[in-house]
Structures are given as structure tokens and as C-alpha cells.
Tab-separated table of C-alpha atoms in Angstrom:
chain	number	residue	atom	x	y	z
A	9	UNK	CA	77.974	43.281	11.568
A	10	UNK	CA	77.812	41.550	15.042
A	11	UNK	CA	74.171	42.323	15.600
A	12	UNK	CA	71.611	40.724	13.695
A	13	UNK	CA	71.137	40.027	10.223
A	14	UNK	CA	68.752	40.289	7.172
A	15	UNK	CA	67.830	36.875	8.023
A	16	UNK	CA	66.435	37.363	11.271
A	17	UNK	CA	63.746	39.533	9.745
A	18	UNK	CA	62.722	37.109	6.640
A	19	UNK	CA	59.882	35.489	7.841
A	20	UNK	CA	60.336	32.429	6.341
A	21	UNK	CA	57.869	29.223	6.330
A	22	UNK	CA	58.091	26.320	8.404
A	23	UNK	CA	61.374	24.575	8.321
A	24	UNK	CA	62.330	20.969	7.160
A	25	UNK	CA	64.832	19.119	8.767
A	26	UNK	CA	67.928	17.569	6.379
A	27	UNK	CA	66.120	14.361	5.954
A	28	UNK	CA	62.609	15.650	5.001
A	29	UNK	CA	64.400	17.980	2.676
A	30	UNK	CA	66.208	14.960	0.927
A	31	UNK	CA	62.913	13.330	0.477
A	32	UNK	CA	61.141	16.347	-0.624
A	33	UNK	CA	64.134	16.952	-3.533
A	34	UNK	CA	63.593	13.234	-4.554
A	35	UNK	CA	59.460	13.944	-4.932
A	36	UNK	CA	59.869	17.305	-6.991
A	37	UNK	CA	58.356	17.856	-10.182
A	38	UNK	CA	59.705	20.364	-11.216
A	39	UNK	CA	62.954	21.954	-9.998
A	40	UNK	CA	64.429	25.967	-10.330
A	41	UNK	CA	67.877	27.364	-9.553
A	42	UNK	CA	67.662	30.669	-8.579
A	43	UNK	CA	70.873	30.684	-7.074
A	44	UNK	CA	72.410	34.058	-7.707
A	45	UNK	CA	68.829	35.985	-8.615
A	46	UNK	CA	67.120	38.212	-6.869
A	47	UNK	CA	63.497	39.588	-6.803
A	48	UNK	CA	61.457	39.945	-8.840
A	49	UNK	CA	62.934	36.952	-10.928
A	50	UNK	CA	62.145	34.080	-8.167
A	51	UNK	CA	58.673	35.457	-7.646
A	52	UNK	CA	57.869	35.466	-11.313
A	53	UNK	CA	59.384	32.030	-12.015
A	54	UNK	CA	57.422	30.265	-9.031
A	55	UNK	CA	54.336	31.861	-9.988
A	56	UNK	CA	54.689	30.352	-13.587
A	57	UNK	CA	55.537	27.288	-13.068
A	58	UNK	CA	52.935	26.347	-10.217
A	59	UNK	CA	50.267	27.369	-12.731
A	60	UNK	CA	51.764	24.562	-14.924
A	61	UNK	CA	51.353	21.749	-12.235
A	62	UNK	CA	48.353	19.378	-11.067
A	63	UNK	CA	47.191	19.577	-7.154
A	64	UNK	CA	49.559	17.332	-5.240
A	65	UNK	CA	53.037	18.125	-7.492
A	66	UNK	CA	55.956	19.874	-5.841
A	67	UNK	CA	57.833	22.462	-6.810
A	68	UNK	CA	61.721	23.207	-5.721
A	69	UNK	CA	62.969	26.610	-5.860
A	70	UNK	CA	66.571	26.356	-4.798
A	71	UNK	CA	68.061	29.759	-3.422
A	72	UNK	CA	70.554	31.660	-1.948
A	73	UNK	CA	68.445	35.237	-1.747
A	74	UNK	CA	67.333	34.990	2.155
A	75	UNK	CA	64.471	37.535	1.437
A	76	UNK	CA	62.975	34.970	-1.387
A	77	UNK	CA	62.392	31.877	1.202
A	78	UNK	CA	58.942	34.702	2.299
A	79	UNK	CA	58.736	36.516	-1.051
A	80	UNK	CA	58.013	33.534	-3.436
A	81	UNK	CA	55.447	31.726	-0.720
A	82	UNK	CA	53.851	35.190	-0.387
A	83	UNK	CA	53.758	35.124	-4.390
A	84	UNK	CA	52.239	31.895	-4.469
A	85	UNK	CA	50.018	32.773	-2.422
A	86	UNK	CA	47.468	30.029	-1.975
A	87	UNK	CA	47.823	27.782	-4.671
A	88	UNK	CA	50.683	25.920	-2.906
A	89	UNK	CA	51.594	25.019	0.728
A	90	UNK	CA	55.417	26.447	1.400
A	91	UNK	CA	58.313	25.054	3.822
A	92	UNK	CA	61.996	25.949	3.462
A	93	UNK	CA	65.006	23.799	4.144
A	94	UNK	CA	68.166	26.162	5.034
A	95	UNK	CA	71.420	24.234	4.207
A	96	UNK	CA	73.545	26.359	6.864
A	97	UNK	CA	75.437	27.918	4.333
A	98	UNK	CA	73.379	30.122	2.757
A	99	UNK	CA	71.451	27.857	0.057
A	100	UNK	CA	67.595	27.332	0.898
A	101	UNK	CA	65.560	25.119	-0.768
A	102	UNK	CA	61.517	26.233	-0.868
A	103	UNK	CA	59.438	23.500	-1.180
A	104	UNK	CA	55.615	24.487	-3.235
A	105	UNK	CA	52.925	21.797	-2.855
A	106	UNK	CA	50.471	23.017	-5.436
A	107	UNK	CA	47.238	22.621	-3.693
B	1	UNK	CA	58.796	40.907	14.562
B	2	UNK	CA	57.566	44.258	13.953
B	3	UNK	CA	55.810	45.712	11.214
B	4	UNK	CA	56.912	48.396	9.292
B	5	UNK	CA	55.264	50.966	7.482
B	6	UNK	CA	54.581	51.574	3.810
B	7	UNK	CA	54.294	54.533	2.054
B	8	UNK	CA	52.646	55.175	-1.697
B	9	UNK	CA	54.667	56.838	-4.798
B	10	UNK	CA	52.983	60.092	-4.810
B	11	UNK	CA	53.808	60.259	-0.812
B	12	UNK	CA	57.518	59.502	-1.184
B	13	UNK	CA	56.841	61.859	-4.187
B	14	UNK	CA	55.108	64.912	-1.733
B	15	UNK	CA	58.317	64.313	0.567
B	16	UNK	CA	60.415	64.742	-2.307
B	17	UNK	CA	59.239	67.744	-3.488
B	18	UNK	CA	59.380	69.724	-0.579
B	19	UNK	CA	62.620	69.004	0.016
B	20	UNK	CA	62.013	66.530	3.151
B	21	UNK	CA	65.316	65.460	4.543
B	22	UNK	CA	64.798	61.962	4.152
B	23	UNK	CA	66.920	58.739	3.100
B	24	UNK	CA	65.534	57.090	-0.151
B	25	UNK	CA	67.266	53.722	-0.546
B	26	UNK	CA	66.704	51.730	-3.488
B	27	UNK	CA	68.357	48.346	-2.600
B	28	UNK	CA	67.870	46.648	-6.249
B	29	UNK	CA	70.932	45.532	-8.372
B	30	UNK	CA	73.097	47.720	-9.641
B	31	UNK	CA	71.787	46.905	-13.309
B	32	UNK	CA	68.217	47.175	-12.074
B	33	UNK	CA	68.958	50.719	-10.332
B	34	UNK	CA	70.892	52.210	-13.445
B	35	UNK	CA	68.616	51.060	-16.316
B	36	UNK	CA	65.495	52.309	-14.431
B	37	UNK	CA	66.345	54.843	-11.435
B	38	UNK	CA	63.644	56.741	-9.117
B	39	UNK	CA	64.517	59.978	-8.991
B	40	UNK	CA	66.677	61.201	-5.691
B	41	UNK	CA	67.119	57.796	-4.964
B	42	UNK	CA	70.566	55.686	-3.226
B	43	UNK	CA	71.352	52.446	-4.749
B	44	UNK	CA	72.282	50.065	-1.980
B	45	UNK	CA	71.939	46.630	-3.308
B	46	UNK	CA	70.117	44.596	-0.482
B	47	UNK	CA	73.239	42.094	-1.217
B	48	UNK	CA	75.400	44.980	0.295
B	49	UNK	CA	73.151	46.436	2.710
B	50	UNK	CA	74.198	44.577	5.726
B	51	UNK	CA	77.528	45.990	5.622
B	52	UNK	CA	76.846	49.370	6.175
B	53	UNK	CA	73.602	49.173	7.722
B	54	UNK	CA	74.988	49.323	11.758
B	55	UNK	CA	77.475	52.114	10.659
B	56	UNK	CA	75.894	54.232	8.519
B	57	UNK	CA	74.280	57.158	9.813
B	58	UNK	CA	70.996	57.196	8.711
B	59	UNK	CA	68.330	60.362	8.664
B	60	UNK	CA	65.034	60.413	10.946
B	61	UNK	CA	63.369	59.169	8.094
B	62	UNK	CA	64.155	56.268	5.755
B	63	UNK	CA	62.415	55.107	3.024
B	64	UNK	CA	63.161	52.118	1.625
B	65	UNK	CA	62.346	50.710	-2.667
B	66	UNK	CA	62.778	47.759	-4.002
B	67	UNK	CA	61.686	46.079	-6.988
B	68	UNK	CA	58.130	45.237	-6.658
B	69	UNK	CA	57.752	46.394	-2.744
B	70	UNK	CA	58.693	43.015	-0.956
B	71	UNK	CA	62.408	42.614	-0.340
B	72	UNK	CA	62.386	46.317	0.462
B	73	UNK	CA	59.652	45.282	3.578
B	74	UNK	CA	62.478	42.874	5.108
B	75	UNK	CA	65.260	45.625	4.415
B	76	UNK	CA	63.389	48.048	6.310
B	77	UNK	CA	62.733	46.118	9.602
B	78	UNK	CA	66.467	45.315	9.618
B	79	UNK	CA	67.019	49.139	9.093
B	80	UNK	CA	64.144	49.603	11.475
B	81	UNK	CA	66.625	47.695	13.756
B	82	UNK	CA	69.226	49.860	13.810
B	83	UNK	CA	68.433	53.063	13.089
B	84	UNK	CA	68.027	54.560	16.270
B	85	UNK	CA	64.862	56.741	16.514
B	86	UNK	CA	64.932	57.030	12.330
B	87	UNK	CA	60.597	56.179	11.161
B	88	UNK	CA	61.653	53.820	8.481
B	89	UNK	CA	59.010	52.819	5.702
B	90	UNK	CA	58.674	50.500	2.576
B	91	UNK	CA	57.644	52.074	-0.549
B	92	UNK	CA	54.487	50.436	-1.820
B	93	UNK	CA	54.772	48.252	-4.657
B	94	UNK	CA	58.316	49.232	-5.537
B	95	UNK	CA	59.669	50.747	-8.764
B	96	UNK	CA	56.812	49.540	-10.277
B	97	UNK	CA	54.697	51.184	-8.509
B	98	UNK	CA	56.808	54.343	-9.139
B	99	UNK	CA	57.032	53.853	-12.651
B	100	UNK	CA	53.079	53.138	-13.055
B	101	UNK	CA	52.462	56.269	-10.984
């Protein structure tokens, strides 16, 4: 495909640069690999394990399913604050700040 | 970015029915697609999806399913993308939708 990709119509959250991401990943709480799953799985685990966590904890959903970096903020809806790290090669790392 | 548009089980069911020529791709997994199928649907996993979708020739109308009616919202605008002319729509609330219908 030379035109453009799946990616260019996720519309993901804000992004985080390599260093915020780093010191996001050292803050988490609680961290999920959902490398290798796609919907609904993501959506289902995020939305459990936010409900387990106090205002102020984050959650790391680590991913390499472009459409989940809008689907699992969306699914969260507002009971946590959502920004993605992309790694370049296809892992993304959604960062949930339960509110 | 563009919207797309949605459409409810019993109207992708209507379409069905009479016969509409229409593409109904399911982009699920595999696994997903054979253990529950919607009837007269294609299984494209979304995984596999961007290598057809600039060649394939797609009808004037797509719809396109997914598990719970998200994914298959990003599919479509990147089918939306390059099917010339085609109306391409998101089935509302997926196969769940479906099967709860």
C-alpha cells in the first residue's frame, strides 16, 4: 500500500515524547500487555482494571493494535485522562490516569 | 478526518434481504468470524485489511462489522479512503449488536 494507512485514521490521544513515556512506565500501577490482541479484549481489560484503581494511579496498556490507542480511551471514557506513546515500530503504550 | 456513517442491524438486515448489492465486511479474527458469523458476511481480519484495501474492487456500498462497532469505525474511513465513490458505513455496535438483535 503506498497511500495511507489504518493509522492515519486512528484518532489517537495526545502523544508523549520517549522521555515522558519512560517516566510514565516507571509511575504505573498497574501494567497490561495486549500485544497481539485485538478488540474487544483491550477495551474490556482497561475498563476492569481502572475500576480497581484510586484517582491519581496510572494505568499502562502496552499495544501493538493501532485501532486500540482510540478504542480503549473511548472505553474509558471519563474515568481516566489518555495519552499514547508510539515506539516507531508498531508498539504503543496508552497511558490511563484514573481521574 | 471525516466521519463515517453507521448503520443499525435490522438496516444492514433490510439491505440484506432484498438482495442489495452491497459489501458486508466483517474484519474480526478469523476465530472470532468462524465461531460466531453474521450471515452474508466477508471475513477480512482488520490485521489483513490494508493489503487489499487499495486493490480490491469494492461495491457502491460497503458496510463494515466489527466486534463491538469501534475498530470497524476506523476500518471504514480508511475504506472510505479508497473506495472511489463506494457510501461506506460502520455497523452499529458490531456483532453484538447483531447477535442481540
Amino acid at each position: 500500500m503506498t497511500g495511507p494507512s489504518l493509522d492515519d485514521f486512528v484518532e489517537m490521544p495526545d502523544e508523549v515524547d520517549d522521555e515522558t513515556a519512560e517516566q510514565l512506565a516507571d509511575q504505573a500501577t498497574e501494567t497490561q500487555d495486549m500485544t497481539g490482541e485485538v478488540c474487544p479484549y483491550p477495551q474490556v481489560e482497561a475498563k476492569k482494571a481502572i475500576q480497581t484503581l484510586d484517582s491519581g494511579e496510572l494505568l499502562v496498556q502496552e499495544t501493538d493494535h493501532v485501532p486500540s490507542t482510540e478504542n480503549v480511551p473511548r472505553a474509558v471514557g471519563d474515568d481516566a485522562d489518555a495519552r499514547v506513546w508510539r515506539s516507531g515500530s508498531g508498539l504503543y503504550r496508552i497511558f490511563l490516569r484514573k481521574r | 478526518m471525516s466521519g463515517v456513517d453507521e448503520l443499525t442491524p435490522n438496516e444492514v438486515r433490510a439491505r440484506l434481504a432484498a438482495d442489495a448489492e452491497f459489501d458486508l465486511v466483517d474484519i474480526r479474527d478469523r476465530e472470532d468470524f468462524e465461531d460466531a458469523p453474521i450471515d452474508g458476511a466477508e471475513n477480512v481480519p482488520v490485521d489483513e485489511l490494508e493489503a487489499v484495501v487499495e486493490e480490491r474492487e469494492w461495491a457502491d456500498e460497503v458496510v463494515v462489522a466489527c466486534y463491538v462497532g469501534e475498530t470497524s469505525v476506523q476500518a471504514a474511513r480508511l475504506i472510505d479512503h479508497y473506495a472511489d465513490d463506494a457510501e461506506v458505513a460502520s455497523l452499529t455496535g458490531g456483532y453484538e449488536a447483531w447477535d442481540d438483535s
